[in-house]
CSV table of C-alpha atoms in Angstrom, one decimal:
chain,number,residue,atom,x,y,z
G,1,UNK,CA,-10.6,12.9,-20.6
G,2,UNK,CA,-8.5,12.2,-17.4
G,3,UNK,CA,-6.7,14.6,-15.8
G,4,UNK,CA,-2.8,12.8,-15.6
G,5,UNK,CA,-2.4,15.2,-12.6
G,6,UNK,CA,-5.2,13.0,-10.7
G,7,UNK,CA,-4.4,9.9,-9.0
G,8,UNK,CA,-6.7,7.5,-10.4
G,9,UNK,CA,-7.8,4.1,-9.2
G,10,UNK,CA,-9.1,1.3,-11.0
G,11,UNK,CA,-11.5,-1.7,-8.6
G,12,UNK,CA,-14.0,-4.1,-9.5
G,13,UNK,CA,-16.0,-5.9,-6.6
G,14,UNK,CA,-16.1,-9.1,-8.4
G,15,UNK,CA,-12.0,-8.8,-7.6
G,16,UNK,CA,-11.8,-7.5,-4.1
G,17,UNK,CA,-8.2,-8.9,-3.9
G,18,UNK,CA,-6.5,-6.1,-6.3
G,19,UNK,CA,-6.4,-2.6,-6.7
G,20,UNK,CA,-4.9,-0.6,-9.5
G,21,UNK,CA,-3.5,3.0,-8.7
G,22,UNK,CA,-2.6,5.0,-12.4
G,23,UNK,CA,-0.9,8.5,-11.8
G,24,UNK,CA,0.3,10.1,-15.1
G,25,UNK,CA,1.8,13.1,-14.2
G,26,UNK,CA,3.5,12.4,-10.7
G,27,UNK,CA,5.7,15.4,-10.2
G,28,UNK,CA,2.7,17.4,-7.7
G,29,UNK,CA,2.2,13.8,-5.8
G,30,UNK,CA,4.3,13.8,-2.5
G,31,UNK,CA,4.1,10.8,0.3
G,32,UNK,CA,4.4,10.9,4.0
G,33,UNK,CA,6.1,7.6,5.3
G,34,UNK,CA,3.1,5.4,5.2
G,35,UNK,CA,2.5,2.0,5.5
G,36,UNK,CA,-0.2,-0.2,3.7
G,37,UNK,CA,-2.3,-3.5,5.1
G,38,UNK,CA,-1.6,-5.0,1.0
G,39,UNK,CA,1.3,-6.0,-0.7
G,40,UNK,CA,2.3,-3.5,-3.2
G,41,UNK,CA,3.9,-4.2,-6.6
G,42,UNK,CA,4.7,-0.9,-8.1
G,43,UNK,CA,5.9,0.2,-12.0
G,44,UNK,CA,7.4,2.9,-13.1
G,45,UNK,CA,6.3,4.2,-16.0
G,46,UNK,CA,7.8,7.0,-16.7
G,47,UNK,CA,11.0,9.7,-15.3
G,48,UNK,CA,12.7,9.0,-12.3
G,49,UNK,CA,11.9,8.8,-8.1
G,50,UNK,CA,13.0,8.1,-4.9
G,51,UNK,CA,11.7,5.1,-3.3
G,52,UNK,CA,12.6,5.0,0.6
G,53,UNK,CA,11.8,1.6,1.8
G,54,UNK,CA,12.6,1.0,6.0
G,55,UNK,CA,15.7,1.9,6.0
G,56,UNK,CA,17.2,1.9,2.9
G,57,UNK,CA,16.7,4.6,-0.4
G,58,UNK,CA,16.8,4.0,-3.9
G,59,UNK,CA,16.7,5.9,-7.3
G,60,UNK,CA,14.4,3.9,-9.3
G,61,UNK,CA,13.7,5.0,-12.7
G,62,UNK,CA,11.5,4.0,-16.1
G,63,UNK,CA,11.1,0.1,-16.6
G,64,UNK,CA,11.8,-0.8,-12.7
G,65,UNK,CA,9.0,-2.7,-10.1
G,66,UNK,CA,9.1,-1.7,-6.5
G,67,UNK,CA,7.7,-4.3,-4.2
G,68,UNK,CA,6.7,-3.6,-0.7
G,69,UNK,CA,5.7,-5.9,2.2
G,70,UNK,CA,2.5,-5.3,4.4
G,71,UNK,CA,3.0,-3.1,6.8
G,72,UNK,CA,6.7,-2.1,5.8
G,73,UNK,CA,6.8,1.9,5.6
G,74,UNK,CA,7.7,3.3,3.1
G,75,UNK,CA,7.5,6.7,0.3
G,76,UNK,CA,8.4,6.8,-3.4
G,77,UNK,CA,8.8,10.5,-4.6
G,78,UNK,CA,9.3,12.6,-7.6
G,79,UNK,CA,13.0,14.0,-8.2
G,80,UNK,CA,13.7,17.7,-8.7
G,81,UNK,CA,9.8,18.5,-10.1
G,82,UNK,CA,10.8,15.9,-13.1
G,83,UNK,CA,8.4,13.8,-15.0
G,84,UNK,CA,7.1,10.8,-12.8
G,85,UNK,CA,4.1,8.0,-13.8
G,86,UNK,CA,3.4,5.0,-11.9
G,87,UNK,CA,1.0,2.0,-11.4
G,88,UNK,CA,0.6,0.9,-8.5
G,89,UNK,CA,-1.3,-2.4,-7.5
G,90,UNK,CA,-2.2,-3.3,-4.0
G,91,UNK,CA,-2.8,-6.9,-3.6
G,92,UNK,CA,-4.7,-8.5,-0.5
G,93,UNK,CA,-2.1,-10.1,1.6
G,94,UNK,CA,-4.4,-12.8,2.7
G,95,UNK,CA,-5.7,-13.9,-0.9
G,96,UNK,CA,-1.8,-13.4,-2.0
G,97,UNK,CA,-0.8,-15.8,1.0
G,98,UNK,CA,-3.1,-18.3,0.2
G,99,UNK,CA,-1.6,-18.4,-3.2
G,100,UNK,CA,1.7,-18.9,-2.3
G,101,UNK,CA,0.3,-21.9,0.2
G,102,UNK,CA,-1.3,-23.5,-2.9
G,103,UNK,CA,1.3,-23.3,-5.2
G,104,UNK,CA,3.5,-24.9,-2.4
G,105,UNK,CA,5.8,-21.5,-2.1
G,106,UNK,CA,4.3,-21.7,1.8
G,107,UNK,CA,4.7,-24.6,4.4
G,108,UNK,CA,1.6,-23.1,6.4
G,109,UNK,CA,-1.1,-20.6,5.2
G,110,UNK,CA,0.6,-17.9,6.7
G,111,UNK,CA,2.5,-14.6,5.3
G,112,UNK,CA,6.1,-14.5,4.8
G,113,UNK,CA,7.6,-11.3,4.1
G,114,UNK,CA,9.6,-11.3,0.5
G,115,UNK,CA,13.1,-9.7,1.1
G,116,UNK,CA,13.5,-8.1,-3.1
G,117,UNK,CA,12.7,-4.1,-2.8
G,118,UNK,CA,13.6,-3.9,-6.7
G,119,UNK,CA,12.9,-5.7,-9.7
G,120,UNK,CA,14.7,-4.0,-13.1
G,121,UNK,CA,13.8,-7.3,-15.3
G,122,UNK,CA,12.2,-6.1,-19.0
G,123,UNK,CA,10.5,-9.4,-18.8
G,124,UNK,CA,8.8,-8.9,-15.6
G,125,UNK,CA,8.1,-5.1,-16.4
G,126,UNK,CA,6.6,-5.7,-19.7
G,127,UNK,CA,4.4,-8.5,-18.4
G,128,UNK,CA,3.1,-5.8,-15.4
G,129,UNK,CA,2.0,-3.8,-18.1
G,130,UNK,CA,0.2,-6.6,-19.9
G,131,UNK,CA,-1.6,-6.8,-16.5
G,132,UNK,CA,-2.9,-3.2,-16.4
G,133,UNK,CA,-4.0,-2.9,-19.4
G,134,UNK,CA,-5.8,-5.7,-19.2
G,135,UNK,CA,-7.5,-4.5,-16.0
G,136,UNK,CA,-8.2,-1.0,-17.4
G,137,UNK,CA,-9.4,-2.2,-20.7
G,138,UNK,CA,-13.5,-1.9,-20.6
G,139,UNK,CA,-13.8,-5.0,-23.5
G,140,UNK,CA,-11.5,-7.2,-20.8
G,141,UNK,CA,-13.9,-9.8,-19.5
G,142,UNK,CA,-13.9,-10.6,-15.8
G,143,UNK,CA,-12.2,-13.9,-16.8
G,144,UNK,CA,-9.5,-12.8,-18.6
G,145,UNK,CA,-8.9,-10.5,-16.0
G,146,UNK,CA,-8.7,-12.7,-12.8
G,147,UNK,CA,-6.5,-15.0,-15.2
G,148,UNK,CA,-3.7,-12.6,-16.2
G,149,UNK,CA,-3.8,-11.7,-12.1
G,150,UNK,CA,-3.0,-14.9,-11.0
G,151,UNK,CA,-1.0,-15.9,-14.2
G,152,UNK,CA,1.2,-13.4,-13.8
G,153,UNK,CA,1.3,-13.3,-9.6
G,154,UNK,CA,1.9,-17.3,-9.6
G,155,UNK,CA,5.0,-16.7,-11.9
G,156,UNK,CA,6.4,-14.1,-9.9
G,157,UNK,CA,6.2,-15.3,-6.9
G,158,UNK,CA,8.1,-18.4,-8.0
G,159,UNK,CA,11.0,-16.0,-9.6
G,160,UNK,CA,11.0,-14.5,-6.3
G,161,UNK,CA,11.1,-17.7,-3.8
G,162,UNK,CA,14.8,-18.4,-4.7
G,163,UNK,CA,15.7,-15.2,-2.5
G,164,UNK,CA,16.8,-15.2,0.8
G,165,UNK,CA,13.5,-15.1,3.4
G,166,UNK,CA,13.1,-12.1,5.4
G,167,UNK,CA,13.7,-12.5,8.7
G,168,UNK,CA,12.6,-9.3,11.0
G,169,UNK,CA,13.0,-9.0,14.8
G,170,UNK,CA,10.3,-9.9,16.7
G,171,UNK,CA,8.9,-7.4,18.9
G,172,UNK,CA,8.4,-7.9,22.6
G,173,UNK,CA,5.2,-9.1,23.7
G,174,UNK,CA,4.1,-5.9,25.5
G,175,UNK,CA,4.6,-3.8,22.5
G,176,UNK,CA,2.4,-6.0,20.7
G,177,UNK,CA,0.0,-5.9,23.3
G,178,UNK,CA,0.5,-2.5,22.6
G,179,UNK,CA,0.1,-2.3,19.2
G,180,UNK,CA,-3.1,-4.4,19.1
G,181,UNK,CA,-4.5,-1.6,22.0
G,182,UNK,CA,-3.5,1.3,19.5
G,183,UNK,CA,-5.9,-0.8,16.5
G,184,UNK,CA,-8.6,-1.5,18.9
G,185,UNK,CA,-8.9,2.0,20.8
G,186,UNK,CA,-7.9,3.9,17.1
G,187,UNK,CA,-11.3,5.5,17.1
G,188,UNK,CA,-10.6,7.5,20.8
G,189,UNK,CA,-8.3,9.9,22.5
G,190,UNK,CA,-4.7,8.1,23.9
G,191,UNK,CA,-2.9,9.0,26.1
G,192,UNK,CA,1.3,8.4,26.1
G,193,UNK,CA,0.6,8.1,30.3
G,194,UNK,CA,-2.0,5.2,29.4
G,195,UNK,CA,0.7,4.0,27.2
G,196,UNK,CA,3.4,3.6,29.7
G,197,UNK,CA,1.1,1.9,31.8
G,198,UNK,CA,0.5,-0.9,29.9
G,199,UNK,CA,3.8,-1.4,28.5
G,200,UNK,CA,5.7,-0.6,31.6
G,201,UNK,CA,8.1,2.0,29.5
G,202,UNK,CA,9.4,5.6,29.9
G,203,UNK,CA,8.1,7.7,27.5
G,204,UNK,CA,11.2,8.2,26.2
G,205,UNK,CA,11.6,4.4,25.8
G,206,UNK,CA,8.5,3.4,24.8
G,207,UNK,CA,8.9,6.0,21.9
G,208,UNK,CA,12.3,5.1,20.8
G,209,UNK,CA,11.9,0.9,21.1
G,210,UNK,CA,7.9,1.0,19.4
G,211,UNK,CA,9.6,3.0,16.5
G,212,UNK,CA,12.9,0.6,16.6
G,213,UNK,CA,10.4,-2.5,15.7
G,214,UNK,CA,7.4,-0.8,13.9
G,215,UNK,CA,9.1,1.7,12.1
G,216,UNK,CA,6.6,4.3,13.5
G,217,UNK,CA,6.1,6.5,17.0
G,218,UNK,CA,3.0,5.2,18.9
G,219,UNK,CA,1.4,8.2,17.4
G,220,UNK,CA,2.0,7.5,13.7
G,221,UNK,CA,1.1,4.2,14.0
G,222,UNK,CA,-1.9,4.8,15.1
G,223,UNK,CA,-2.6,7.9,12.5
G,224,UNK,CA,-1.4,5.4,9.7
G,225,UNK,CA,-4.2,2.7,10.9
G,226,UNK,CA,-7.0,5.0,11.1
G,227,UNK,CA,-6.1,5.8,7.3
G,228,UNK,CA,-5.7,2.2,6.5
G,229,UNK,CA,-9.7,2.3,8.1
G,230,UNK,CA,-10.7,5.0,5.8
G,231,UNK,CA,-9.6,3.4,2.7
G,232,UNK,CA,-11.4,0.5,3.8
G,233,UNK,CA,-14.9,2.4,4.3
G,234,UNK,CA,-14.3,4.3,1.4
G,235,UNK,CA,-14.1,1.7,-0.8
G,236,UNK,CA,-17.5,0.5,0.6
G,237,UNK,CA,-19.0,3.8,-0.2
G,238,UNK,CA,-19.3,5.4,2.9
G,239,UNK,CA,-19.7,8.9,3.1
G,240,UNK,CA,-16.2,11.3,3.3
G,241,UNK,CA,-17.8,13.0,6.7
G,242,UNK,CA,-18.8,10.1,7.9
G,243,UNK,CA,-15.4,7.7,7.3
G,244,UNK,CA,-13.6,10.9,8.9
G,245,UNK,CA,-15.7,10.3,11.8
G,246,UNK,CA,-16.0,6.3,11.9
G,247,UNK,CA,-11.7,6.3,12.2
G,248,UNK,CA,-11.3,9.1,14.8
G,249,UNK,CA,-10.6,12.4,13.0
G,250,UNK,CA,-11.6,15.6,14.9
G,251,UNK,CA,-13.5,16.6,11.9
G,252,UNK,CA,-13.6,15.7,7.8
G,253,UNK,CA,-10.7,18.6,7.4
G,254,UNK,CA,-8.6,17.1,9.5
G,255,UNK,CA,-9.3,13.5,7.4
G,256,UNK,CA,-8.7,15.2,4.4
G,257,UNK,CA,-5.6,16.7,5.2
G,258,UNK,CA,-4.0,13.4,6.7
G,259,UNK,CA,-5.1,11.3,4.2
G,260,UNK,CA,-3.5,13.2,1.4
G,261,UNK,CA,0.1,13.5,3.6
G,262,UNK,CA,0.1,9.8,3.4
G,263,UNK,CA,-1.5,8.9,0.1
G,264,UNK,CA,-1.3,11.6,-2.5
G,265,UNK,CA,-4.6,11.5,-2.6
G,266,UNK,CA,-7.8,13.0,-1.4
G,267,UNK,CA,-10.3,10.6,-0.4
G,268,UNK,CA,-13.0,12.5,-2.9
G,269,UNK,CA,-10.5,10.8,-5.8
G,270,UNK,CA,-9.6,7.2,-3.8
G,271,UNK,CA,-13.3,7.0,-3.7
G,272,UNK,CA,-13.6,7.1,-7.8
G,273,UNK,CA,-12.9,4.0,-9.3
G,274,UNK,CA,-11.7,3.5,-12.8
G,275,UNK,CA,-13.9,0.2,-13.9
G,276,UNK,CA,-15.6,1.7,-16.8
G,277,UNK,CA,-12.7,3.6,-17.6
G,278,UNK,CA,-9.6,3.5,-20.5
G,279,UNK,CA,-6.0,4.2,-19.6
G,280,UNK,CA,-3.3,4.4,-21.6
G,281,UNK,CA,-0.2,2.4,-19.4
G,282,UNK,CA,2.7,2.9,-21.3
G,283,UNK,CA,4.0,6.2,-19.8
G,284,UNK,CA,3.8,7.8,-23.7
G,285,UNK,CA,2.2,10.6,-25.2
């Protein structure tokens, strides 16, 4: 039997574009700020949380869906040790864009952040679960599966298209350009003097602007990426020491460590996926 104080995720190769996290005991799982390259839709199952989303906190509690854009930081955590059970799915923001395009929600293939944090609907709850379980069930055919995904993503994203579209600041070109050489040089040592250089900031400045329009330090950032990378080559089945290598960590300690702060997680359990495996997603006994 499952341990329901063990994150737990379900995948299936045939369906690269979703991810299923089940945690039935919550209270011991704690998150660092942390961003993800997916867009999360999130139910809660059971007891009660905090979910911090940029810059704005919110109790969420049984029955509610917490949706959170690409790249938008974020933590959800237990309250006062109490009982706490999520799902969480992780959806690939590229096959989700293209849905949106098809289904005419989208003028051009291209992502457009959704500005709802919370969702307390029993309709759109319920129909989550339905999802899940569906997913976690091992007499589910592949079919039925990639049907109630898009059956149920298609009608939400049409519930959600009627609210007002995010519109975020921009940031400057050189912090781009900055961002872009925190990706491509994740893997090495940088330097905050190499970072002036290239965007022509104080350190103080740089610091306080990069985290004004990333929501990160330069640092973060780049420790958030290089977990984003390890999910990645975990899921393909890469070695633990060697994934801590590939994305830059000193040594598979130091991987370990990091990745738990932001995930809850250690990569030993994101590595274990849940296809052949029955989950009860109703947050009861």
């Amino acid at each position: 039997m499952n341990d329901p104080r063990k994150p737990m995720f379900w995948r299936d190769s045939r369906m690269p574009y979703v991810e299923l996290r089940v945690v039935g005991d919550g209270r011991k799982v704690c998150y660092a700020p942390h961003s993800h390259s997916q867009w999360s839709l999130g139910a809660i199952v059971e007891g009660n949380s905090t979910f911090v989303y940029r810059d704005n906190q919110y109790k969420v509690s049984a029955g509610t869906l917490v949706i959170m854009n690409p790249e938008w930081i974020h933590a959800c955590n237990p309250i006062d040790n109490q009982p706490w059970g999520y799902l969480m799915l992780y959806i690939d923001t590229n096959w989700l864009t293209n849905l949106r395009y098809e289904i005419g929600l989208l003028d051009t293939p291209c992502w457009q952040d959704i500005s709802t944090a919370i969702l307390s609907s029993p309709e759109w709850y319920a129909g989550y679960c339905r999802v899940a379980e569906c997913l976690l069930r091992t007499d589910s055919e592949l079919l039925e599966k990639q049907t109630v995904v898009v059956e149920y993503l298609t009608a939400l994203m049409f519930e959600l298209a009627d609210q007002e579209v995010v519109s975020q600041p921009k940031p400057p070109d050189n912090l781009q350009v900055l961002a872009a050489y925190l990706k491509e040089h994740a893997i090495e040592e940088v330097s905050l003097d190499t970072l002036c250089e290239i965007s022509g900031y104080s350190p103080g400045h740089l610091i306080r602007t990069f985290k004004h329009y990333f929501g990160f330090t330069p640092h973060a950032y780049l420790i958030n990426y290089r977990i984003q990378r390890g999910q990645h080559e975990l899921k393909q089945g890469i070695p633990i020491a060697e994934t801590a290598f590939n994305t830059g960590f000193a040594d598979q300690p130091h991987f370990q460590r990091t990745f738990k702060k932001l995930l809850a997680a250690t990569p030993k359990q994101y590595r274990q996926s849940l296809l052949n495996q029955q989950i009860d997603t109703t947050g009861g006994e």
